[in-house]
Short mmCIF file of C-alpha atoms in Angstrom, two decimals:
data_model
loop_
_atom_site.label_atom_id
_atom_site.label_comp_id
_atom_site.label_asym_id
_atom_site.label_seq_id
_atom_site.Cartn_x
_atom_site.Cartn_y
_atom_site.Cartn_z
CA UNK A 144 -34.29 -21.98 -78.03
CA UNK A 145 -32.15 -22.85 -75.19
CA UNK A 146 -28.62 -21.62 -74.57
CA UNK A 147 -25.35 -23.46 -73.61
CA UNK A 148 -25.45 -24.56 -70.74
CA UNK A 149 -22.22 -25.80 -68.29
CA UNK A 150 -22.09 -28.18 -65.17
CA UNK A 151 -21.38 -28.04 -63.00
CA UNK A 152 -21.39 -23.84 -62.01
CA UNK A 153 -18.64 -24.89 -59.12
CA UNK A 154 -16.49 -27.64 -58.23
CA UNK A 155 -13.51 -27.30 -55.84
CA UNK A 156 -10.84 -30.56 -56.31
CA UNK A 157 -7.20 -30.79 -54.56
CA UNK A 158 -4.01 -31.24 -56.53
CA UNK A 159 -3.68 -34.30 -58.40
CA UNK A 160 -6.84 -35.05 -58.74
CA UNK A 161 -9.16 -35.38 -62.07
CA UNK A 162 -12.55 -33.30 -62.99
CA UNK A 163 -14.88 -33.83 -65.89
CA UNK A 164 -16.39 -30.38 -67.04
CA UNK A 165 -19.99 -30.75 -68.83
CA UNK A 166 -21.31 -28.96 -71.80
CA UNK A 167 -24.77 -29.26 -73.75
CA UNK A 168 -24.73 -27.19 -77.32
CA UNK A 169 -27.00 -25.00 -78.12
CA UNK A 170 -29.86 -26.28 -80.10
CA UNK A 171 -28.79 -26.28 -84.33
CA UNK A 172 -24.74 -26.26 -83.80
CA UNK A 173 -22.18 -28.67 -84.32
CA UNK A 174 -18.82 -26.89 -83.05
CA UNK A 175 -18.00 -26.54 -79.42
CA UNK A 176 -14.56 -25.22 -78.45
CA UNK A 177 -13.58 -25.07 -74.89
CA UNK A 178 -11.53 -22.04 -73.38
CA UNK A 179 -9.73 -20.67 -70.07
CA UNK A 180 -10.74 -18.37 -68.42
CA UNK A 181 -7.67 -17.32 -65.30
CA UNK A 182 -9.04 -14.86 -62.91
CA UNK A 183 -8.69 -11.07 -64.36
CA UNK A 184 -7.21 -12.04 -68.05
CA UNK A 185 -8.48 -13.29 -71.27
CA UNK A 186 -9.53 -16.50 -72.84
CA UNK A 187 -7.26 -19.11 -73.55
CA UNK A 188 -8.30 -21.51 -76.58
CA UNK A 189 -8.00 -24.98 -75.02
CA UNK A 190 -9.64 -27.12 -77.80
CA UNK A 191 -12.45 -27.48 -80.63
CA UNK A 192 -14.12 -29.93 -81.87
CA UNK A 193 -16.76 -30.21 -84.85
CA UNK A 194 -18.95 -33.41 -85.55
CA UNK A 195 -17.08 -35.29 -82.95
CA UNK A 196 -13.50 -34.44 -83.90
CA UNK A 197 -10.54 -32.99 -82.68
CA UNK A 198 -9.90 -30.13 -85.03
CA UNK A 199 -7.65 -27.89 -83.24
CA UNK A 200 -5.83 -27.35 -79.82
CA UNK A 201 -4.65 -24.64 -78.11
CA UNK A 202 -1.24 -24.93 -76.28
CA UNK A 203 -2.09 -26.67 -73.61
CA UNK A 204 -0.29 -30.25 -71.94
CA UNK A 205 -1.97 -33.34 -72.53
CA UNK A 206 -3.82 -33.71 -69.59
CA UNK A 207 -6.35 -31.31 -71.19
CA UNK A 208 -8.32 -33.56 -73.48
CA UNK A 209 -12.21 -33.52 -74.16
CA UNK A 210 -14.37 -35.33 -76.76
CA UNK A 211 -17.52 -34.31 -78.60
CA UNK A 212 -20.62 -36.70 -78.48
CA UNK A 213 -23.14 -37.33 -81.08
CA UNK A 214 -26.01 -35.02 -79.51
CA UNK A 215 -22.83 -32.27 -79.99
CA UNK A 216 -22.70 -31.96 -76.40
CA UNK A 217 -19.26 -31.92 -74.77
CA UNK A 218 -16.79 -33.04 -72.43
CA UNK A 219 -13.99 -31.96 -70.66
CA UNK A 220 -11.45 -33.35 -68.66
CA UNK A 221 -8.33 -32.46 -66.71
CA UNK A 222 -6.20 -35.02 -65.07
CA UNK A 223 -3.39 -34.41 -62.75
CA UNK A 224 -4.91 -31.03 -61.36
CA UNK A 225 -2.53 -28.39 -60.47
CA UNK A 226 -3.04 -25.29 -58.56
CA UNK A 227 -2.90 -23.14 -61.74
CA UNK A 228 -5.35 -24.93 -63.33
CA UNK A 229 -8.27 -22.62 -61.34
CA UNK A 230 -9.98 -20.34 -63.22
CA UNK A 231 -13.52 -20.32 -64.96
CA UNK A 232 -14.06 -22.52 -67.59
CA UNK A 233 -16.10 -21.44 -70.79
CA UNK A 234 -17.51 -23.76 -73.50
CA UNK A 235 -19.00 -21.84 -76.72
CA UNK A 236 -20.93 -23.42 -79.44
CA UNK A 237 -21.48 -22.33 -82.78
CA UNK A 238 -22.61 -23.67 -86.89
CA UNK A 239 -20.01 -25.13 -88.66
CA UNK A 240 -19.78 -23.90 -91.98
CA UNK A 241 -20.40 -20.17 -90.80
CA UNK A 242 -17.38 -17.87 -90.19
CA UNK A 243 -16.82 -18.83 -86.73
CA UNK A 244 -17.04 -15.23 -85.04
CA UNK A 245 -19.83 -15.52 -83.50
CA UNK A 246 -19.47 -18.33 -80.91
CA UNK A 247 -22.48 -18.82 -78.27
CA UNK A 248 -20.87 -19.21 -74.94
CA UNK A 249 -22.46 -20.86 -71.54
CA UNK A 250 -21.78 -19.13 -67.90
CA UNK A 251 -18.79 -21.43 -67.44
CA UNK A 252 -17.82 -23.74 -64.72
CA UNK A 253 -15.05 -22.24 -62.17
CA UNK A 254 -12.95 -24.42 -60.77
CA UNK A 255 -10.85 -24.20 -57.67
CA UNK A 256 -7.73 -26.42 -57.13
CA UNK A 257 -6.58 -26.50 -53.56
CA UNK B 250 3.87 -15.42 -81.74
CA UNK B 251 0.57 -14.19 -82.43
CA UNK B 252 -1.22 -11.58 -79.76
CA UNK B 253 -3.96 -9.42 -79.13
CA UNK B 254 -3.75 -7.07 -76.78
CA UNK B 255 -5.48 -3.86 -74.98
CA UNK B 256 -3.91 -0.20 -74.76
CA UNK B 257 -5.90 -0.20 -71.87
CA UNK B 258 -7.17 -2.40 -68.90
CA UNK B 259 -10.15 -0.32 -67.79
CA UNK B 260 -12.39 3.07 -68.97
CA UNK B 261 -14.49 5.05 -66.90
CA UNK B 262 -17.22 7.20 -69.33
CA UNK B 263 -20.40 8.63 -68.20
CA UNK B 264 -23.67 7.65 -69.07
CA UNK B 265 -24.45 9.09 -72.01
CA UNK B 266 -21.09 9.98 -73.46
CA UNK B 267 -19.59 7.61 -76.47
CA UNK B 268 -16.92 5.26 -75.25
CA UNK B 269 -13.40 4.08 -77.57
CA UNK B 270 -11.90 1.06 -76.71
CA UNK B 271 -8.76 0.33 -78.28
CA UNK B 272 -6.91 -2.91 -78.96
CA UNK B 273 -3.42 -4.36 -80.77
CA UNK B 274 -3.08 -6.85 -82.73
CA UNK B 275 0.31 -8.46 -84.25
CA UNK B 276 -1.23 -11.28 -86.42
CA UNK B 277 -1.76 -9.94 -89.96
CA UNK B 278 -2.95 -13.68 -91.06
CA UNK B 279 -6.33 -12.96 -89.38
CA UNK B 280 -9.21 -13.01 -91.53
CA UNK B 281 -11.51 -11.50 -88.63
CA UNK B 282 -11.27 -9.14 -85.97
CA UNK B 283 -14.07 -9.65 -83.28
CA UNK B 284 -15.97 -7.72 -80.32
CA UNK B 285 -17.03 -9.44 -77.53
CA UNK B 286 -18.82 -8.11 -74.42
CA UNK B 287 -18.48 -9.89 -70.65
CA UNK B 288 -20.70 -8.64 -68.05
CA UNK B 289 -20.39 -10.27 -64.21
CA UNK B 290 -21.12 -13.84 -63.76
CA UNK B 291 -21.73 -14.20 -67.34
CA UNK B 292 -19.91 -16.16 -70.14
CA UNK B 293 -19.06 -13.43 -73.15
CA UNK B 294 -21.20 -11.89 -75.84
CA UNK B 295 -20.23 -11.61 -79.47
CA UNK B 296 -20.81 -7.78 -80.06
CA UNK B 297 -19.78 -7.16 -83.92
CA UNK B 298 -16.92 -8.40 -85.84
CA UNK B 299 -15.19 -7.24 -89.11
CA UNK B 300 -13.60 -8.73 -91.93
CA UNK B 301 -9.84 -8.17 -92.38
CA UNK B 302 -10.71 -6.18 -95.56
CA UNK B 303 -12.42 -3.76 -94.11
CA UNK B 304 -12.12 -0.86 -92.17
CA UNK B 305 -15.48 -0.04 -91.03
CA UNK B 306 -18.39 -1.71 -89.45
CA UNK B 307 -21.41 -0.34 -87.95
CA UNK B 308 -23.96 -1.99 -85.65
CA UNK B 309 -26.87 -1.06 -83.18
CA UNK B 310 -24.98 2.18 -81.18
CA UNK B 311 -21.53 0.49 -81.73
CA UNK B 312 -18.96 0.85 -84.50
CA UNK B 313 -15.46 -1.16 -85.23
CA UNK B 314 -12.75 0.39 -87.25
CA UNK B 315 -9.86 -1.53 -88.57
CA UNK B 316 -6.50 -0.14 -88.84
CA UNK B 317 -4.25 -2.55 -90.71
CA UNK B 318 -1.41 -0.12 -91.29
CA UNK B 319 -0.96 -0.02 -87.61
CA UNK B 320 -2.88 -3.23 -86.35
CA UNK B 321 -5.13 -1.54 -84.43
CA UNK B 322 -8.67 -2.23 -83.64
CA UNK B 323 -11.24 -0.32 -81.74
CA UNK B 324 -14.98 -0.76 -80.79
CA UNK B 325 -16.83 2.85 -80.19
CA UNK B 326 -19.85 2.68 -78.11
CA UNK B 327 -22.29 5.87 -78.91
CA UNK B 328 -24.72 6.89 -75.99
CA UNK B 329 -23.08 4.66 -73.19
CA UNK B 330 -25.69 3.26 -71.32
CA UNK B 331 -24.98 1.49 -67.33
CA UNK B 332 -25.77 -1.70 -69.08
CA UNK B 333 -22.75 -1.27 -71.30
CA UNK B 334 -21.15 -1.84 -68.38
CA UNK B 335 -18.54 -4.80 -68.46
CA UNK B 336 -15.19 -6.17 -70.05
CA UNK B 337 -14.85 -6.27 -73.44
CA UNK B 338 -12.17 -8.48 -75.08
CA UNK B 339 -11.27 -7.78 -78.71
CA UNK B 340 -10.35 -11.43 -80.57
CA UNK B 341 -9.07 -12.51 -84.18
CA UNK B 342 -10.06 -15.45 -86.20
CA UNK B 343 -7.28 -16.76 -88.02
CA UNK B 344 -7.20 -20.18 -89.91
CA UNK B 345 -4.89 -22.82 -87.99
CA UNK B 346 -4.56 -25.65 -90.84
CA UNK B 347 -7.72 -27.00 -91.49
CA UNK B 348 -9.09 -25.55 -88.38
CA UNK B 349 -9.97 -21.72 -87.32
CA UNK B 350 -9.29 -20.46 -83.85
CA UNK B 351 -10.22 -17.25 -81.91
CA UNK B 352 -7.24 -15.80 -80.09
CA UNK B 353 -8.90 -13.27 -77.44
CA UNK B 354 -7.15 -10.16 -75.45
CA UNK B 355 -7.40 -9.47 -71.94
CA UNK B 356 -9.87 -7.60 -71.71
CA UNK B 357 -10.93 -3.83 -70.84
CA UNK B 358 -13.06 -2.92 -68.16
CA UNK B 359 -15.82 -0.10 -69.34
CA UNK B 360 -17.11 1.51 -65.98
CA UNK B 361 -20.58 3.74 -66.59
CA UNK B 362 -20.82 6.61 -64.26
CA UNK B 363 -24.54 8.05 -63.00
#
C-alpha cells in the first residue's frame, strides 16, 4: 500500500512569486489537510478538505488556497510569496468517517523564499 | 485562544531508561488528545491518542495519561530505545463547526544516549 507522497521534496521561489505544492493520498482515504511546518516549531493547520471540499481553514490569508481532486489527491498553492512563507510543508491523509487522530502524513515539501 | 504547548523543548534519557514527556493544553472542548512522533527528514507519526474521557491509554512500550483537572498530557516511553529518538508533538482534536481540526504543539526533542 503506498504512502503519501509530496512534490516536489524542494523548490526555492523569490518574493512575489506563486508555487503549486503536490500531494497524492494514500490509497483508501478521502481527507487530506495541509499544514506548516516553520523551521524548529510545530504544525500549523492550513486547510482540509474531504471529497473535494473545503471543510475547514486554519488562520491563514487568502493567498493560501488548495483544492481536492477526484482521485483525492491534492493541491496547494501560495500566491504572493513572502519570505516567511519558508518552512516545510506537510500534507496528511486520512478516512473520513474515522476519528481523525490518526492522519497519514508524506515527507513534506520545504520551501525556500528568497 | 486555544493552545497546546510543551513544559519542555528537549529530553536527554539513556537508552534503556523510560522517558516522560509532558505537554499543556488550554482547550477543554477537545474530544482527543494525540501523540505524534517526528524523526529527521521525515513527515510525523501518529503514536497513540486518547479520548477526552479518559485518563489512561496504553500502547506497545508507550503510555498517555490525561489530566483534565490540570490540562495536562504526557506520553511515557518504557525501555527508550536510540530509535525513539526524535520530536514528539502532542496535538488535540477538537470539532470546528462541521469540521474537526488537529491543533499541534511545538514539539520536544527526545535525545537517546549510548
Amino acid at each position: 500500500e503506498a504512502g503519501v507522497t509530496q512534490s516536489p521534496t524542494h523548490l526555492i521561489k523569490t518574493r512575489g512569486q506563486q508555487v503549486t505544492l503536490r500531494c497524492s493520498s494514500q490509497s483508501g482515504h478521502n481527507t487530506v489537510s495541509w499544514y506548516q511546518q516553520a523551521l524548529g516549531l510545530g504544525l500549523q493547520f492550513l486547510l482540509w478538505y474531504d471529497e473535494g471540499e473545503e471543510r475547514n481553514r486554519g488562520n491563514f490569508p487568502p493567498r493560501f488556497s488548495g483544492r481536492q481532486f477526484p482521485n483525492y489527491s491534492s493541491e496547494l498553492n501560495v500566491n504572493a510569496l513572502e519570505l516567511e512563507d519558508s518552512a516545510l510543508y506537510l500534507c496528511a491523509s486520512s478516512r473520513a468517517g474515522q476519528s481523525y487522530n490518526e492522519q497519514f502524513f508524506g515527507p513534506g515539501t520545504r520551501l525556500t523564499v528568497l | 485562544g486555544e493552545s497546546v504547548g510543551l513544559h519542555l523543548p528537549t529530553l536527554s534519557v539513556q537508552e534503556g531508561d523510560n522517558s516522560i514527556i509532558n505537554c499543556a493544553y488550554s482547550n477543554s472542548a477537545s474530544d482527543y488528545f494525540i501523540w505524534y512522533k517526528q524523526e529527521s527528514g521525515k513527515g510525523p507519526q501518529f503514536i497513540i491518542d486518547i479520548r477526552s474521557n479518559m485518563d489512561k491509554r496504553q500502547g506497545q512500550r508507550v503510555t498517555v495519561l490525561l489530566n483534565k483537572t490540570v490540562k495536562h498530557l504526557s506520553l511515557q516511553i518504557a525501555a527508550t530505545q536510540p530509535g525513539d529518538s526524535a520530536v514528539y508533538f502532542c496535538a488535540e482534536n477538537f470539532a470546528s463547526g462541521s469540521a474537526r481540526q488537529l491543533t499541534f504543539g511545538s514539539g520536544t526533542q527526545l535525545t537517546v544516549l549510548p
